[in-house]
PDB file of C-alpha atoms in Angstrom:
ATOM      1  CA  UNK A   1       0.762 -41.073 113.574  1.00  0.00           C
ATOM      2  CA  UNK A   2       0.720 -44.826 114.232  1.00  0.00           C
ATOM      3  CA  UNK A   3       0.857 -45.577 110.511  1.00  0.00           C
ATOM      4  CA  UNK A   4       3.813 -43.221 110.025  1.00  0.00           C
ATOM      5  CA  UNK A   5       5.745 -44.708 112.947  1.00  0.00           C
ATOM      6  CA  UNK A   6       4.962 -48.242 111.820  1.00  0.00           C
ATOM      7  CA  UNK A   7       6.336 -47.456 108.362  1.00  0.00           C
ATOM      8  CA  UNK A   8       9.359 -45.765 109.918  1.00  0.00           C
ATOM      9  CA  UNK A   9      10.044 -48.821 112.081  1.00  0.00           C
ATOM     10  CA  UNK A  10       9.733 -51.011 108.972  1.00  0.00           C
ATOM     11  CA  UNK A  11      12.333 -48.804 107.285  1.00  0.00           C
ATOM     12  CA  UNK A  12      14.633 -49.115 110.280  1.00  0.00           C
ATOM     13  CA  UNK A  13      14.417 -52.884 110.234  1.00  0.00           C
ATOM     14  CA  UNK A  14      14.951 -53.229 106.465  1.00  0.00           C
ATOM     15  CA  UNK A  15      17.345 -50.439 105.487  1.00  0.00           C
ATOM     16  CA  UNK A  16      20.952 -51.055 106.554  1.00  0.00           C
ATOM     17  CA  UNK A  17      21.860 -47.355 106.320  1.00  0.00           C
ATOM     18  CA  UNK A  18      18.843 -46.388 108.443  1.00  0.00           C
ATOM     19  CA  UNK A  19      19.871 -48.910 111.090  1.00  0.00           C
ATOM     20  CA  UNK A  20      23.167 -47.036 111.533  1.00  0.00           C
ATOM     21  CA  UNK A  21      21.389 -43.743 112.259  1.00  0.00           C
ATOM     22  CA  UNK A  22      20.422 -42.663 115.753  1.00  0.00           C
ATOM     23  CA  UNK A  23      16.961 -41.160 116.138  1.00  0.00           C
ATOM     24  CA  UNK A  24      15.178 -39.421 118.971  1.00  0.00           C
ATOM     25  CA  UNK A  25      11.416 -39.905 119.239  1.00  0.00           C
ATOM     26  CA  UNK A  26       9.523 -37.274 121.218  1.00  0.00           C
ATOM     27  CA  UNK A  27       5.925 -38.052 122.109  1.00  0.00           C
ATOM     28  CA  UNK A  28       3.317 -35.762 123.617  1.00  0.00           C
ATOM     29  CA  UNK A  29       1.528 -37.532 126.460  1.00  0.00           C
ATOM     30  CA  UNK A  30      -2.020 -36.165 126.568  1.00  0.00           C
ATOM     31  CA  UNK A  31      -4.246 -37.592 123.855  1.00  0.00           C
ATOM     32  CA  UNK A  32      -1.282 -39.176 122.066  1.00  0.00           C
ATOM     33  CA  UNK A  33       0.550 -41.607 124.350  1.00  0.00           C
ATOM     34  CA  UNK A  34      -2.507 -41.508 126.608  1.00  0.00           C
ATOM     35  CA  UNK A  35      -5.868 -41.383 124.857  1.00  0.00           C
ATOM     36  CA  UNK A  36      -7.448 -38.977 127.351  1.00  0.00           C
ATOM     37  CA  UNK A  37      -6.496 -35.605 128.792  1.00  0.00           C
ATOM     38  CA  UNK A  38      -4.691 -35.938 132.124  1.00  0.00           C
ATOM     39  CA  UNK A  39      -6.768 -32.998 133.420  1.00  0.00           C
ATOM     40  CA  UNK A  40      -9.913 -35.011 132.632  1.00  0.00           C
ATOM     41  CA  UNK A  41      -8.489 -38.023 134.459  1.00  0.00           C
ATOM     42  CA  UNK A  42      -7.691 -35.813 137.447  1.00  0.00           C
ATOM     43  CA  UNK A  43     -11.208 -34.372 137.494  1.00  0.00           C
ATOM     44  CA  UNK A  44     -12.606 -37.933 137.236  1.00  0.00           C
ATOM     45  CA  UNK A  45     -10.575 -38.860 140.315  1.00  0.00           C
ATOM     46  CA  UNK A  46     -12.197 -35.999 142.126  1.00  0.00           C
ATOM     47  CA  UNK A  47     -15.617 -37.129 140.927  1.00  0.00           C
ATOM     48  CA  UNK A  48     -16.117 -33.619 139.672  1.00  0.00           C
ATOM     49  CA  UNK A  49     -19.555 -32.564 138.539  1.00  0.00           C
ATOM     50  CA  UNK A  50     -20.195 -31.843 134.860  1.00  0.00           C
ATOM     51  CA  UNK A  51     -20.015 -28.054 135.279  1.00  0.00           C
ATOM     52  CA  UNK A  52     -16.519 -28.423 136.794  1.00  0.00           C
ATOM     53  CA  UNK A  53     -15.412 -30.695 133.934  1.00  0.00           C
ATOM     54  CA  UNK A  54     -16.774 -28.164 131.438  1.00  0.00           C
ATOM     55  CA  UNK A  55     -14.904 -25.355 133.189  1.00  0.00           C
ATOM     56  CA  UNK A  56     -11.683 -27.426 133.147  1.00  0.00           C
ATOM     57  CA  UNK A  57     -12.094 -28.083 129.416  1.00  0.00           C
ATOM     58  CA  UNK A  58     -12.686 -24.375 128.749  1.00  0.00           C
ATOM     59  CA  UNK A  59      -9.462 -23.485 130.591  1.00  0.00           C
ATOM     60  CA  UNK A  60      -7.505 -26.085 128.615  1.00  0.00           C
ATOM     61  CA  UNK A  61      -9.000 -24.913 125.316  1.00  0.00           C
ATOM     62  CA  UNK A  62      -8.118 -21.285 126.157  1.00  0.00           C
ATOM     63  CA  UNK A  63      -4.519 -22.278 126.830  1.00  0.00           C
ATOM     64  CA  UNK A  64      -4.303 -24.347 123.638  1.00  0.00           C
ATOM     65  CA  UNK A  65      -5.705 -21.429 121.633  1.00  0.00           C
ATOM     66  CA  UNK A  66      -3.129 -19.066 123.152  1.00  0.00           C
ATOM     67  CA  UNK A  67      -5.764 -16.921 124.869  1.00  0.00           C
ATOM     68  CA  UNK A  68      -4.084 -17.510 128.232  1.00  0.00           C
ATOM     69  CA  UNK A  69      -0.568 -18.741 128.958  1.00  0.00           C
ATOM     70  CA  UNK A  70       0.142 -22.105 130.552  1.00  0.00           C
ATOM     71  CA  UNK A  71       1.092 -20.641 133.917  1.00  0.00           C
ATOM     72  CA  UNK A  72      -2.241 -18.831 134.129  1.00  0.00           C
ATOM     73  CA  UNK A  73      -4.078 -21.979 133.033  1.00  0.00           C
ATOM     74  CA  UNK A  74      -2.419 -23.997 135.817  1.00  0.00           C
ATOM     75  CA  UNK A  75      -3.336 -21.371 138.392  1.00  0.00           C
ATOM     76  CA  UNK A  76      -6.947 -21.452 137.192  1.00  0.00           C
ATOM     77  CA  UNK A  77      -7.023 -25.259 137.123  1.00  0.00           C
ATOM     78  CA  UNK A  78      -5.581 -25.473 140.633  1.00  0.00           C
ATOM     79  CA  UNK A  79      -8.324 -23.143 141.908  1.00  0.00           C
ATOM     80  CA  UNK A  80     -11.116 -24.982 140.108  1.00  0.00           C
ATOM     81  CA  UNK A  81      -9.929 -28.496 140.941  1.00  0.00           C
ATOM     82  CA  UNK A  82      -8.606 -27.846 144.464  1.00  0.00           C
ATOM     83  CA  UNK A  83      -6.044 -30.587 143.928  1.00  0.00           C
ATOM     84  CA  UNK A  84      -5.103 -32.782 146.897  1.00  0.00           C
ATOM     85  CA  UNK A  85      -2.288 -35.332 147.108  1.00  0.00           C
ATOM     86  CA  UNK A  86      -4.836 -38.176 147.053  1.00  0.00           C
ATOM     87  CA  UNK A  87      -6.181 -36.802 143.752  1.00  0.00           C
ATOM     88  CA  UNK A  88      -2.674 -36.849 142.261  1.00  0.00           C
ATOM     89  CA  UNK A  89      -2.114 -40.421 143.423  1.00  0.00           C
ATOM     90  CA  UNK A  90      -5.452 -41.516 141.952  1.00  0.00           C
ATOM     91  CA  UNK A  91      -4.707 -39.746 138.670  1.00  0.00           C
ATOM     92  CA  UNK A  92      -1.204 -41.246 138.405  1.00  0.00           C
ATOM     93  CA  UNK A  93      -2.640 -44.716 138.931  1.00  0.00           C
ATOM     94  CA  UNK A  94      -5.646 -44.298 136.623  1.00  0.00           C
ATOM     95  CA  UNK A  95      -3.722 -42.702 133.745  1.00  0.00           C
ATOM     96  CA  UNK A  96      -2.014 -46.022 133.078  1.00  0.00           C
ATOM     97  CA  UNK A  97      -5.433 -47.417 132.090  1.00  0.00           C
ATOM     98  CA  UNK A  98      -5.636 -44.892 129.240  1.00  0.00           C
ATOM     99  CA  UNK A  99      -2.362 -45.679 127.473  1.00  0.00           C
ATOM    100  CA  UNK A 100      -3.097 -45.726 123.745  1.00  0.00           C
ATOM    101  CA  UNK A 101      -3.342 -49.183 122.196  1.00  0.00           C
ATOM    102  CA  UNK A 102      -0.121 -50.152 120.444  1.00  0.00           C
ATOM    103  CA  UNK A 103       2.070 -47.440 121.967  1.00  0.00           C
ATOM    104  CA  UNK A 104       3.755 -49.795 124.448  1.00  0.00           C
ATOM    105  CA  UNK A 105       4.870 -52.133 121.655  1.00  0.00           C
ATOM    106  CA  UNK A 106       5.919 -49.220 119.459  1.00  0.00           C
ATOM    107  CA  UNK A 107       8.091 -47.683 122.177  1.00  0.00           C
ATOM    108  CA  UNK A 108       9.559 -51.089 122.978  1.00  0.00           C
ATOM    109  CA  UNK A 109      10.549 -51.571 119.318  1.00  0.00           C
ATOM    110  CA  UNK A 110      12.087 -48.097 119.139  1.00  0.00           C
ATOM    111  CA  UNK A 111      14.132 -48.773 122.266  1.00  0.00           C
ATOM    112  CA  UNK A 112      15.248 -52.195 120.951  1.00  0.00           C
ATOM    113  CA  UNK A 113      16.811 -50.348 118.039  1.00  0.00           C
ATOM    114  CA  UNK A 114      18.733 -48.191 120.551  1.00  0.00           C
ATOM    115  CA  UNK A 115      16.899 -44.962 119.753  1.00  0.00           C
ATOM    116  CA  UNK A 116      15.946 -42.446 122.414  1.00  0.00           C
ATOM    117  CA  UNK A 117      12.357 -41.961 123.561  1.00  0.00           C
ATOM    118  CA  UNK A 118      11.098 -38.851 125.330  1.00  0.00           C
ATOM    119  CA  UNK A 119       7.596 -38.178 126.619  1.00  0.00           C
ATOM    120  CA  UNK A 120       6.577 -34.591 127.262  1.00  0.00           C
ATOM    121  CA  UNK A 121       3.373 -33.015 128.475  1.00  0.00           C
ATOM    122  CA  UNK A 122       1.774 -29.759 129.431  1.00  0.00           C
ATOM    123  CA  UNK A 123       0.245 -31.862 132.212  1.00  0.00           C
ATOM    124  CA  UNK A 124       1.671 -32.753 135.574  1.00  0.00           C
ATOM    125  CA  UNK A 125       5.029 -34.426 136.169  1.00  0.00           C
ATOM    126  CA  UNK A 126       3.279 -36.780 138.585  1.00  0.00           C
ATOM    127  CA  UNK A 127       1.276 -38.272 135.699  1.00  0.00           C
ATOM    128  CA  UNK A 128       4.043 -38.391 133.119  1.00  0.00           C
ATOM    129  CA  UNK A 129       6.263 -40.211 135.639  1.00  0.00           C
ATOM    130  CA  UNK A 130       3.564 -42.851 136.027  1.00  0.00           C
ATOM    131  CA  UNK A 131       3.186 -43.286 132.259  1.00  0.00           C
ATOM    132  CA  UNK A 132       6.949 -43.461 131.766  1.00  0.00           C
ATOM    133  CA  UNK A 133       7.262 -46.086 134.481  1.00  0.00           C
ATOM    134  CA  UNK A 134       4.585 -48.218 132.790  1.00  0.00           C
ATOM    135  CA  UNK A 135       6.228 -47.813 129.361  1.00  0.00           C
ATOM    136  CA  UNK A 136       9.762 -48.280 130.746  1.00  0.00           C
ATOM    137  CA  UNK A 137      10.952 -44.899 129.496  1.00  0.00           C
ATOM    138  CA  UNK A 138      13.841 -43.430 131.483  1.00  0.00           C
ATOM    139  CA  UNK A 139      12.610 -40.954 134.080  1.00  0.00           C
ATOM    140  CA  UNK A 140      15.200 -38.426 132.842  1.00  0.00           C
ATOM    141  CA  UNK A 141      13.406 -38.482 129.466  1.00  0.00           C
ATOM    142  CA  UNK A 142       9.984 -37.544 130.864  1.00  0.00           C
ATOM    143  CA  UNK A 143       8.951 -33.918 131.287  1.00  0.00           C
ATOM    144  CA  UNK A 144       5.854 -32.291 132.747  1.00  0.00           C
ATOM    145  CA  UNK A 145       4.907 -29.418 135.013  1.00  0.00           C
ATOM    146  CA  UNK A 146       5.405 -29.407 138.755  1.00  0.00           C
ATOM    147  CA  UNK A 147       2.958 -27.785 141.129  1.00  0.00           C
TER     148      UNK A 147
END
């Protein structure tokens, strides 16, 4: 992905016709903009034991495979993780430490060229808001799930 976007940004800076176009870049947060799953970061904040982390990963994998829907996965995750406000605050702070190398500069370059940037996630709005704040992406362009 980085190579493709780098080449695309090179095109935008060199090609006069491309510079006149308006593009919208939509990034997925978990394991793209952030190089770790936000559910894993949340479970780290809770200092969850390995069997809990394994259970969390199994729930996520089931949702990704379409075996359960996202609403059901969130209900299961909420029961397993027993999320507290302090856990959300810890996760929102820690997630900024996992921003993928180079993404901040890439998003900055895209915005300099007056293109739109959106960050979406199947994770929590609390975390995507934190990432968007760090990357200076408009809050209105950041979408996640609310508990």
